[in-house]
mmCIF file of C-alpha atoms in Angstrom:
data_model
loop_
_atom_site.group_PDB
_atom_site.id
_atom_site.type_symbol
_atom_site.label_atom_id
_atom_site.label_comp_id
_atom_site.label_asym_id
_atom_site.label_seq_id
_atom_site.Cartn_x
_atom_site.Cartn_y
_atom_site.Cartn_z
ATOM 1 C CA MET A 1 27.528 46.929 37.632
ATOM 2 C CA GLU A 2 26.418 49.150 35.265
ATOM 3 C CA PHE A 3 24.472 47.990 32.136
ATOM 4 C CA PHE A 4 27.305 48.594 28.539
ATOM 5 C CA GLU A 5 30.255 47.018 31.243
ATOM 6 C CA LEU A 6 27.869 43.921 31.658
ATOM 7 C CA ILE A 7 28.737 43.414 28.189
ATOM 8 C CA ARG A 8 31.808 44.971 27.510
ATOM 9 C CA THR A 9 32.632 42.244 30.114
ATOM 10 C CA GLY A 10 30.622 39.605 28.554
ATOM 11 C CA ASN A 11 28.237 38.921 31.651
ATOM 12 C CA ALA A 12 25.801 37.442 28.956
ATOM 13 C CA GLY A 13 23.428 36.109 32.252
ATOM 14 C CA GLN A 14 23.386 39.850 33.893
ATOM 15 C CA VAL A 15 22.651 41.186 29.965
ATOM 16 C CA LYS A 16 20.112 38.928 29.919
ATOM 17 C CA GLN A 17 18.465 39.729 33.581
ATOM 18 C CA ARG A 18 18.882 43.139 32.982
ATOM 19 C CA LEU A 19 17.115 43.178 29.589
ATOM 20 C CA GLU A 20 14.436 40.733 31.056
ATOM 21 C CA GLU A 21 13.895 43.770 33.719
ATOM 22 C CA ASP A 22 14.278 47.042 30.887
ATOM 23 C CA PRO A 23 13.562 45.584 27.850
ATOM 24 C CA SER A 24 13.901 49.047 26.587
ATOM 25 C CA LEU A 25 18.021 48.677 26.999
ATOM 26 C CA ALA A 26 17.782 46.525 23.837
ATOM 27 C CA GLU A 27 18.186 49.687 21.896
ATOM 28 C CA LYS A 28 19.653 52.108 24.499
ATOM 29 C CA ARG A 29 23.698 53.984 23.441
ATOM 30 C CA ASP A 30 26.300 53.989 25.775
ATOM 31 C CA GLU A 31 28.150 57.117 26.526
ATOM 32 C CA LYS A 32 29.759 57.418 23.142
ATOM 33 C CA GLY A 33 26.550 56.111 21.320
ATOM 34 C CA PHE A 34 27.046 52.619 21.082
ATOM 35 C CA PRO A 35 23.721 50.453 20.914
ATOM 36 C CA PRO A 36 24.141 47.109 22.792
ATOM 37 C CA LEU A 37 24.603 45.131 19.590
ATOM 38 C CA VAL A 38 27.129 46.824 18.546
ATOM 39 C CA LEU A 39 29.332 46.918 21.612
ATOM 40 C CA ALA A 40 28.874 42.825 21.908
ATOM 41 C CA GLY A 41 30.156 41.784 18.716
ATOM 42 C CA TYR A 42 32.773 44.935 19.096
ATOM 43 C CA ASN A 43 33.849 43.140 22.088
ATOM 44 C CA GLY A 44 33.755 39.673 20.522
ATOM 45 C CA ASN A 45 30.962 38.246 22.842
ATOM 46 C CA TYR A 46 29.072 35.406 21.189
ATOM 47 C CA GLU A 47 27.028 34.848 24.499
ATOM 48 C CA VAL A 48 25.943 38.288 25.344
ATOM 49 C CA THR A 49 25.512 39.071 21.402
ATOM 50 C CA LYS A 50 23.393 36.369 21.061
ATOM 51 C CA THR A 51 21.604 37.353 24.255
ATOM 52 C CA ILE A 52 20.282 41.226 22.856
ATOM 53 C CA LEU A 53 19.108 39.583 19.966
ATOM 54 C CA ASN A 54 16.862 37.305 21.451
ATOM 55 C CA SER A 55 15.323 40.324 23.262
ATOM 56 C CA GLY A 56 14.255 41.992 20.323
ATOM 57 C CA ALA A 57 17.850 44.514 19.462
ATOM 58 C CA SER A 58 16.604 45.271 15.768
ATOM 59 C CA VAL A 59 19.885 43.568 14.238
ATOM 60 C CA ASP A 60 20.903 46.782 12.249
ATOM 61 C CA ALA A 61 21.997 48.961 15.127
ATOM 62 C CA ARG A 62 24.143 51.192 13.486
ATOM 63 C CA ASP A 63 26.885 52.925 15.811
ATOM 64 C CA VAL A 64 27.663 56.855 15.397
ATOM 65 C CA ALA A 65 29.582 55.960 12.583
ATOM 66 C CA ASP A 66 26.777 53.878 11.026
ATOM 67 C CA ASN A 67 28.713 50.916 11.533
ATOM 68 C CA THR A 68 25.855 48.032 11.821
ATOM 69 C CA ALA A 69 27.065 45.067 14.603
ATOM 70 C CA LEU A 70 27.705 42.653 11.534
ATOM 71 C CA ILE A 71 30.600 45.800 9.409
ATOM 72 C CA GLY A 72 32.384 45.508 13.099
ATOM 73 C CA VAL A 73 32.327 41.826 13.790
ATOM 74 C CA SER A 74 34.207 41.607 10.059
ATOM 75 C CA PHE A 75 36.306 43.858 10.421
ATOM 76 C CA LYS A 76 37.424 42.272 13.955
ATOM 77 C CA GLY A 77 37.046 38.483 12.489
ATOM 78 C CA TYR A 78 34.706 37.288 14.991
ATOM 79 C CA LYS A 79 33.100 34.693 12.614
ATOM 80 C CA ASP A 80 31.186 32.913 14.785
ATOM 81 C CA ILE A 81 29.112 36.941 15.949
ATOM 82 C CA ALA A 82 29.274 37.339 11.604
ATOM 83 C CA GLU A 83 27.132 34.013 11.282
ATOM 84 C CA LEU A 84 24.713 35.006 14.083
ATOM 85 C CA LEU A 85 23.837 37.911 12.999
ATOM 86 C CA ILE A 86 22.984 36.224 9.163
ATOM 87 C CA VAL A 87 20.654 33.996 10.441
ATOM 88 C CA ASN A 88 19.379 36.724 12.552
ATOM 89 C CA GLY A 89 18.615 39.087 9.438
ATOM 90 C CA ALA A 90 21.546 41.593 9.206
ATOM 91 C CA ASN A 91 21.295 43.405 6.131
ATOM 92 C CA ILE A 92 24.532 42.161 4.696
ATOM 93 C CA ASN A 93 24.908 45.198 1.742
ATOM 94 C CA ALA A 94 24.439 47.837 4.387
ATOM 95 C CA LYS A 95 26.515 50.626 4.407
ATOM 96 C CA ASN A 96 28.416 52.994 7.050
ATOM 97 C CA SER A 97 29.294 56.607 7.007
ATOM 98 C CA GLN A 98 32.066 56.048 4.817
ATOM 99 C CA GLY A 99 29.780 54.084 1.664
ATOM 100 C CA ALA A 100 32.099 50.228 3.392
ATOM 101 C CA THR A 101 29.913 47.390 3.600
ATOM 102 C CA ALA A 102 31.176 44.018 5.692
ATOM 103 C CA LEU A 103 32.898 43.066 2.457
ATOM 104 C CA ILE A 104 34.810 46.046 1.437
ATOM 105 C CA TYR A 105 35.856 46.113 5.926
ATOM 106 C CA ALA A 106 36.977 42.311 5.596
ATOM 107 C CA THR A 107 38.441 42.541 2.437
ATOM 108 C CA MET A 108 40.120 45.055 4.273
ATOM 109 C CA PHE A 109 40.939 43.808 7.092
ATOM 110 C CA GLU A 110 42.435 40.576 5.955
ATOM 111 C CA GLN A 111 39.616 38.744 6.731
ATOM 112 C CA GLU A 112 39.598 36.009 4.044
ATOM 113 C CA GLU A 113 36.689 33.206 6.739
ATOM 114 C CA ILE A 114 35.034 35.988 7.245
ATOM 115 C CA VAL A 115 35.149 37.467 3.127
ATOM 116 C CA LYS A 116 34.830 33.442 1.909
ATOM 117 C CA LEU A 117 31.184 33.739 4.756
ATOM 118 C CA LEU A 118 29.510 36.876 3.507
ATOM 119 C CA LEU A 119 30.376 35.832 -0.621
ATOM 120 C CA ASP A 120 28.767 32.460 0.068
ATOM 121 C CA ARG A 121 25.871 34.778 1.509
ATOM 122 C CA GLY A 122 25.367 36.692 -1.217
ATOM 123 C CA ALA A 123 27.272 40.037 -0.850
ATOM 124 C CA ASP A 124 27.475 42.820 -2.949
ATOM 125 C CA ARG A 125 31.123 42.415 -4.299
ATOM 126 C CA THR A 126 30.574 45.392 -6.927
ATOM 127 C CA LEU A 127 29.031 47.829 -4.168
ATOM 128 C CA GLU A 128 31.924 51.334 -4.102
ATOM 129 C CA ASP A 129 32.841 52.629 -1.255
ATOM 130 C CA MET A 130 32.226 56.940 -0.610
ATOM 131 C CA LYS A 131 36.280 56.609 -2.456
ATOM 132 C CA GLY A 132 34.446 54.562 -5.353
ATOM 133 C CA SER A 133 36.069 50.931 -4.380
ATOM 134 C CA THR A 134 35.062 47.840 -3.716
ATOM 135 C CA ALA A 135 36.798 44.983 -1.938
ATOM 136 C CA TYR A 136 38.331 44.194 -5.545
ATOM 137 C CA HIS A 137 40.238 47.710 -4.676
ATOM 138 C CA HIS A 138 41.409 47.490 -1.471
ATOM 139 C CA ALA A 139 42.526 43.927 -1.746
ATOM 140 C CA ARG A 140 45.042 45.268 -4.674
ATOM 141 C CA MET A 141 46.246 48.003 -2.341
ATOM 142 C CA LYS A 142 47.050 45.583 -0.062
ATOM 143 C CA GLY A 143 49.029 43.144 -2.547
ATOM 144 C CA ASN A 144 46.933 40.561 -1.008
ATOM 145 C CA GLU A 145 46.267 38.521 -4.313
ATOM 146 C CA LYS A 146 44.352 35.661 -3.261
ATOM 147 C CA LEU A 147 41.360 38.625 -1.969
ATOM 148 C CA ALA A 148 41.648 40.113 -4.858
ATOM 149 C CA GLU A 149 40.368 36.856 -6.389
ATOM 150 C CA MET A 150 37.962 35.605 -4.259
ATOM 151 C CA VAL A 151 36.211 39.611 -4.703
ATOM 152 C CA LYS A 152 36.841 40.030 -7.677
ATOM 153 C CA ILE A 153 34.077 41.406 -10.255
#
């Protein structure tokens, strides 16, 4: 099975074996431009994400839209993977091509547990996306008063 398919299917054992055989795979990109770590995060595969991190992959690798794995798991709501990435040094305030951060995406997609985690770990609630909106603005646009209060500047 192809390396990126192993990541998509969550086969941590075979991913580890392939990375041991060819460590350069940790920084390769699939046909759509996704690095292994971002792909594993998007698919919610904790063990595969951990395996890729342990192989030496860059924790802040970016996809074609400039999303890091942390940004991806933040809007998907994968708290365990978000914690793993943060513990391994992920830039909590990294911005994608739209200027959005993990906190902005977690707020936009109403991922309350992720918002709390990011704030507890020092996410900057004052950062704005390319439209000049902060996480607070996005919470207000969603009509989510609880999140708005959490991310209020």
